[in-house]
CSV table of C-alpha atoms and ligand atoms in Angstrom, one decimal:
chain,number,residue,atom,x,y,z
A,835,MET,CA,0.0,0.0,0.0
A,836,LYS,CA,1.3,3.4,-0.9
A,837,ILE,CA,-0.3,6.6,0.5
A,838,GLY,CA,0.4,10.1,-0.8
A,839,VAL,CA,0.3,13.3,1.2
A,840,LEU,CA,-0.5,16.5,-0.6
A,841,ALA,CA,2.7,18.5,0.1
A,842,LEU,CA,1.9,22.0,-1.2
A,843,GLN,CA,1.6,23.7,2.1
A,844,GLY,CA,0.8,22.8,5.8
A,845,ASP,CA,1.8,20.0,8.0
A,846,PHE,CA,2.3,17.2,5.5
A,847,ALA,CA,5.6,16.1,7.1
A,848,GLU,CA,3.8,15.1,10.3
A,849,HIS,CA,1.4,12.9,8.3
A,850,ILE,CA,4.2,11.3,6.5
A,851,ALA,CA,6.0,10.6,9.9
A,852,MET,CA,2.8,9.0,11.2
A,853,LEU,CA,2.4,6.8,8.2
A,854,LYS,CA,6.0,5.7,8.4
A,855,GLN,CA,5.4,4.8,12.0
A,856,LEU,CA,2.7,2.5,10.7
A,857,ASN,CA,5.1,1.0,8.1
A,858,VAL,CA,3.3,2.4,5.2
A,859,GLU,CA,5.0,3.5,2.0
A,860,THR,CA,4.5,7.2,1.4
A,861,ALA,CA,4.9,9.8,-1.3
A,862,GLU,CA,4.8,13.6,-1.3
A,863,VAL,CA,2.4,14.9,-3.9
A,864,ARG,CA,3.2,18.2,-5.6
A,865,LEU,CA,2.5,17.5,-9.2
A,866,PRO,CA,-0.2,15.4,-11.0
A,867,LYS,CA,2.3,12.7,-11.9
A,868,HIS,CA,3.0,12.1,-8.2
A,869,LEU,CA,-0.6,10.6,-7.9
A,870,ASP,CA,0.4,7.7,-10.1
A,871,GLY,CA,0.4,4.4,-8.3
A,872,LEU,CA,-1.1,5.7,-5.0
A,873,ASP,CA,-3.8,3.8,-3.2
A,874,GLY,CA,-4.9,6.8,-1.1
A,875,LEU,CA,-4.2,10.4,-0.3
A,876,ILE,CA,-4.1,12.6,2.8
A,877,ILE,CA,-4.7,16.4,2.5
A,878,PRO,CA,-3.1,18.0,5.5
A,879,GLY,CA,-4.0,21.0,7.7
A,880,GLY,CA,-2.6,24.4,6.8
A,881,GLU,CA,-4.4,27.2,5.0
A,882,SER,CA,-7.1,26.0,2.7
A,883,THR,CA,-6.9,29.2,0.5
A,884,THR,CA,-3.2,28.7,0.0
A,885,ILE,CA,-3.5,25.0,-0.7
A,886,GLY,CA,-6.3,25.8,-3.2
A,887,LYS,CA,-4.3,28.5,-5.0
A,888,LEU,CA,-1.2,26.2,-5.3
A,889,ALA,CA,-3.4,23.3,-6.5
A,890,VAL,CA,-4.7,25.5,-9.3
A,891,ALA,CA,-1.2,26.8,-10.1
A,892,TYR,CA,0.2,23.3,-10.4
A,893,ASP,CA,-2.8,22.0,-12.5
A,894,LEU,CA,-3.7,19.6,-9.7
A,895,MET,CA,-7.4,20.4,-9.4
A,896,GLU,CA,-8.8,17.9,-12.0
A,897,PRO,CA,-6.3,15.1,-11.2
A,898,LEU,CA,-7.1,15.4,-7.5
A,899,LYS,CA,-10.9,15.3,-8.2
A,900,THR,CA,-10.5,12.2,-10.5
A,901,PHE,CA,-8.2,10.6,-7.9
A,902,GLY,CA,-10.8,11.2,-5.1
A,903,GLN,CA,-13.6,9.7,-7.2
A,904,ARG,CA,-11.7,6.4,-7.3
A,905,HIS,CA,-9.6,6.2,-4.1
A,906,ALA,CA,-9.7,7.0,-0.4
A,907,VAL,CA,-9.0,10.6,0.5
A,908,TRP,CA,-8.7,12.1,4.0
A,909,GLY,CA,-8.8,15.8,4.6
A,910,THR,CA,-7.6,17.1,8.1
A,911,CYS,CA,-8.6,20.7,9.0
A,912,ALA,CA,-7.7,22.8,6.0
A,913,GLY,CA,-7.8,19.5,4.0
A,914,ALA,CA,-11.4,18.9,5.2
A,915,ILE,CA,-12.3,22.3,3.9
A,916,PHE,CA,-10.6,21.6,0.5
A,917,ILE,CA,-12.4,18.3,-0.1
A,918,SER,CA,-15.8,19.7,0.8
A,919,LYS,CA,-18.6,20.6,-1.6
A,920,ASP,CA,-19.6,23.9,0.1
A,921,ILE,CA,-18.1,26.5,2.4
A,922,GLY,CA,-20.4,29.4,1.6
A,923,ARG,CA,-17.6,31.4,-0.1
A,924,ASP,CA,-15.6,31.4,-3.2
A,925,GLN,CA,-12.2,29.6,-3.1
A,926,PRO,CA,-10.9,26.5,-5.0
A,927,LEU,CA,-12.5,23.3,-3.6
A,928,LEU,CA,-12.3,19.7,-4.8
A,929,GLY,CA,-16.0,19.2,-4.0
A,930,LEU,CA,-15.5,15.5,-3.4
A,931,MET,CA,-17.5,15.1,-0.2
A,932,ASP,CA,-21.1,16.0,0.6
A,933,ILE,CA,-20.4,18.2,3.6
A,934,LYS,CA,-20.9,21.9,4.2
A,935,VAL,CA,-18.0,23.3,6.2
A,936,GLU,CA,-17.6,26.6,8.0
A,937,ARG,CA,-14.0,27.9,8.2
A,938,ASN,CA,-12.5,29.3,11.4
A,939,ALA,CA,-15.7,28.3,13.2
A,940,PHE,CA,-14.3,28.8,16.7
A,941,GLY,CA,-13.5,32.4,16.2
A,942,ARG,CA,-10.5,34.4,17.3
A,943,GLN,CA,-10.8,34.1,21.0
A,944,VAL,CA,-10.9,30.3,21.1
A,945,ASP,CA,-8.7,29.7,18.1
A,946,SER,CA,-7.2,26.5,19.4
A,947,PHE,CA,-8.1,23.9,21.9
A,948,GLU,CA,-7.9,20.2,22.7
A,949,THR,CA,-10.6,17.9,23.8
A,950,ASP,CA,-11.4,14.2,24.1
A,951,LEU,CA,-13.8,12.8,21.6
A,952,ASP,CA,-15.9,9.7,21.7
A,953,VAL,CA,-15.6,8.1,18.3
A,954,PRO,CA,-17.4,4.8,18.4
A,955,GLU,CA,-16.4,3.7,14.8
A,956,LEU,CA,-12.8,4.4,15.6
A,957,LYS,CA,-12.9,2.4,18.8
A,958,GLN,CA,-14.6,-0.5,17.1
A,959,ALA,CA,-12.2,-0.5,14.1
A,960,THR,CA,-9.1,-0.5,16.4
A,961,GLY,CA,-10.5,-2.6,19.2
A,962,THR,CA,-9.9,0.1,21.7
A,963,THR,CA,-12.0,1.9,24.3
A,964,LYS,CA,-10.1,5.1,25.0
A,965,ASP,CA,-11.5,8.4,23.8
A,966,TYR,CA,-9.6,10.2,21.0
A,967,HIS,CA,-7.6,13.3,22.1
A,968,ALA,CA,-8.2,15.8,19.4
A,969,VAL,CA,-6.2,19.0,18.6
A,970,PHE,CA,-8.1,21.9,17.0
A,971,ILE,CA,-6.2,24.8,15.5
A,972,ARG,CA,-8.2,27.6,13.9
A,973,ALA,CA,-10.4,24.7,13.1
A,974,PRO,CA,-13.4,24.5,10.8
A,975,ILE,CA,-16.6,22.7,11.7
A,976,ILE,CA,-18.7,20.5,9.5
A,977,GLU,CA,-21.9,22.5,9.5
A,978,SER,CA,-24.0,19.7,7.9
A,979,VAL,CA,-23.6,16.4,6.1
A,980,GLN,CA,-25.6,15.4,3.0
A,981,GLY,CA,-26.3,12.2,1.0
A,982,ASP,CA,-24.8,9.1,2.5
A,983,THR,CA,-22.2,10.9,4.6
A,984,ARG,CA,-22.1,9.7,8.2
A,985,ILE,CA,-21.2,11.7,11.3
A,986,LEU,CA,-18.2,10.1,13.1
A,987,ALA,CA,-17.7,12.6,16.0
A,988,SER,CA,-19.2,15.7,17.5
A,989,ILE,CA,-18.1,18.0,20.3
A,990,PRO,CA,-20.4,18.2,23.3
A,991,ASP,CA,-22.4,21.2,21.9
A,992,GLY,CA,-23.3,19.0,19.0
A,993,ARG,CA,-21.1,20.5,16.3
A,994,ILE,CA,-19.7,17.9,13.9
A,995,VAL,CA,-16.0,17.5,13.7
A,996,ALA,CA,-15.5,14.2,11.8
A,997,ALA,CA,-17.5,12.6,9.0
A,998,GLN,CA,-17.1,9.8,6.5
A,999,GLN,CA,-18.7,9.2,3.1
A,1000,GLY,CA,-17.6,5.8,1.6
A,1001,ASN,CA,-13.8,6.0,1.5
A,1002,LEU,CA,-13.7,9.8,2.0
A,1003,LEU,CA,-12.9,11.1,5.5
A,1004,ALA,CA,-13.0,14.6,6.9
A,1005,THR,CA,-11.7,15.7,10.4
A,1006,SER,CA,-11.7,19.3,11.7
A,1007,PHE,CA,-8.8,18.4,14.0
A,1008,HIS,CA,-5.2,17.3,13.5
A,1009,PRO,CA,-4.5,13.6,14.3
A,1010,GLU,CA,-1.0,14.0,12.9
A,1011,LEU,CA,-0.1,16.3,15.8
A,1012,THR,CA,-0.7,13.6,18.5
A,1013,SER,CA,1.0,10.3,19.2
A,1014,ASP,CA,-2.3,8.4,18.7
A,1015,THR,CA,-2.2,6.6,15.4
A,1016,ARG,CA,-5.8,5.3,15.5
A,1017,PHE,CA,-7.2,7.8,13.0
A,1018,HIS,CA,-4.4,7.0,10.5
A,1019,GLU,CA,-5.1,3.3,11.0
A,1020,TYR,CA,-8.8,3.9,10.5
A,1021,PHE,CA,-8.1,5.8,7.2
A,1022,LEU,CA,-5.9,2.9,6.0
A,1023,SER,CA,-8.8,0.6,6.6
A,1024,LEU,CA,-10.8,2.6,4.0
A,1025,VAL,CA,-8.2,2.1,1.4
A,1026,ASP,CA,-8.9,-0.7,-1.1
B,2434,LIG,N1,-8.1,28.1,9.3
B,2434,LIG,C1,-7.5,27.3,8.3
B,2434,LIG,C2,-8.3,27.4,7.0
B,2434,LIG,O1,-9.3,28.0,6.9
B,2434,LIG,C3,-7.4,25.8,8.7
B,2434,LIG,C4,-6.5,25.7,9.9
B,2434,LIG,C5,-5.8,24.4,10.0
B,2434,LIG,O2,-5.7,23.6,9.0
B,2434,LIG,N2,-5.2,24.2,11.1
B,2434,LIG,O3,-7.9,26.9,6.0
């Protein structure tokens, strides 16, 4: 199995380190040809406007859309924004996943926080019982999910922070910034 990480901007290096820890072959994706031979792709956190602009500049928009129609793709934070269908404003989006996302949903005062999440699917898939400690940095929320998208996790006030549609995964938080590899393992289980 070979997993690519979109390496235009943001914390792609941390995702690659996490995948290596799980003994997965990795590739940094900066050009369309780097998608060849990959089984799945992670789009990291960073700044979704910058990632979008660079993806347009490097002619990656169409190749990424085509890739996501056939393979597993996981967007974390800015990556979750980038794979969504709708964010209520104009910036380049892949539009792969039936979710509506609100950027910077926690505002300026509470830009960043950490919390424990109960993620039943994750616990079941990894045979564990511990809650998942999630790191939110100027995070988006998933305002709503459409179609056959399922909610995987919400924070106590009910706002959605993780969702899955087939082999597409979106998380508002940053699993690559913790030492808990369960979300990466969960994503790998979606790769076929
Ligand atoms: N606020 C960023 C955006 O809107 C996302 C932040 C992150 O990826 N940590 O793209």
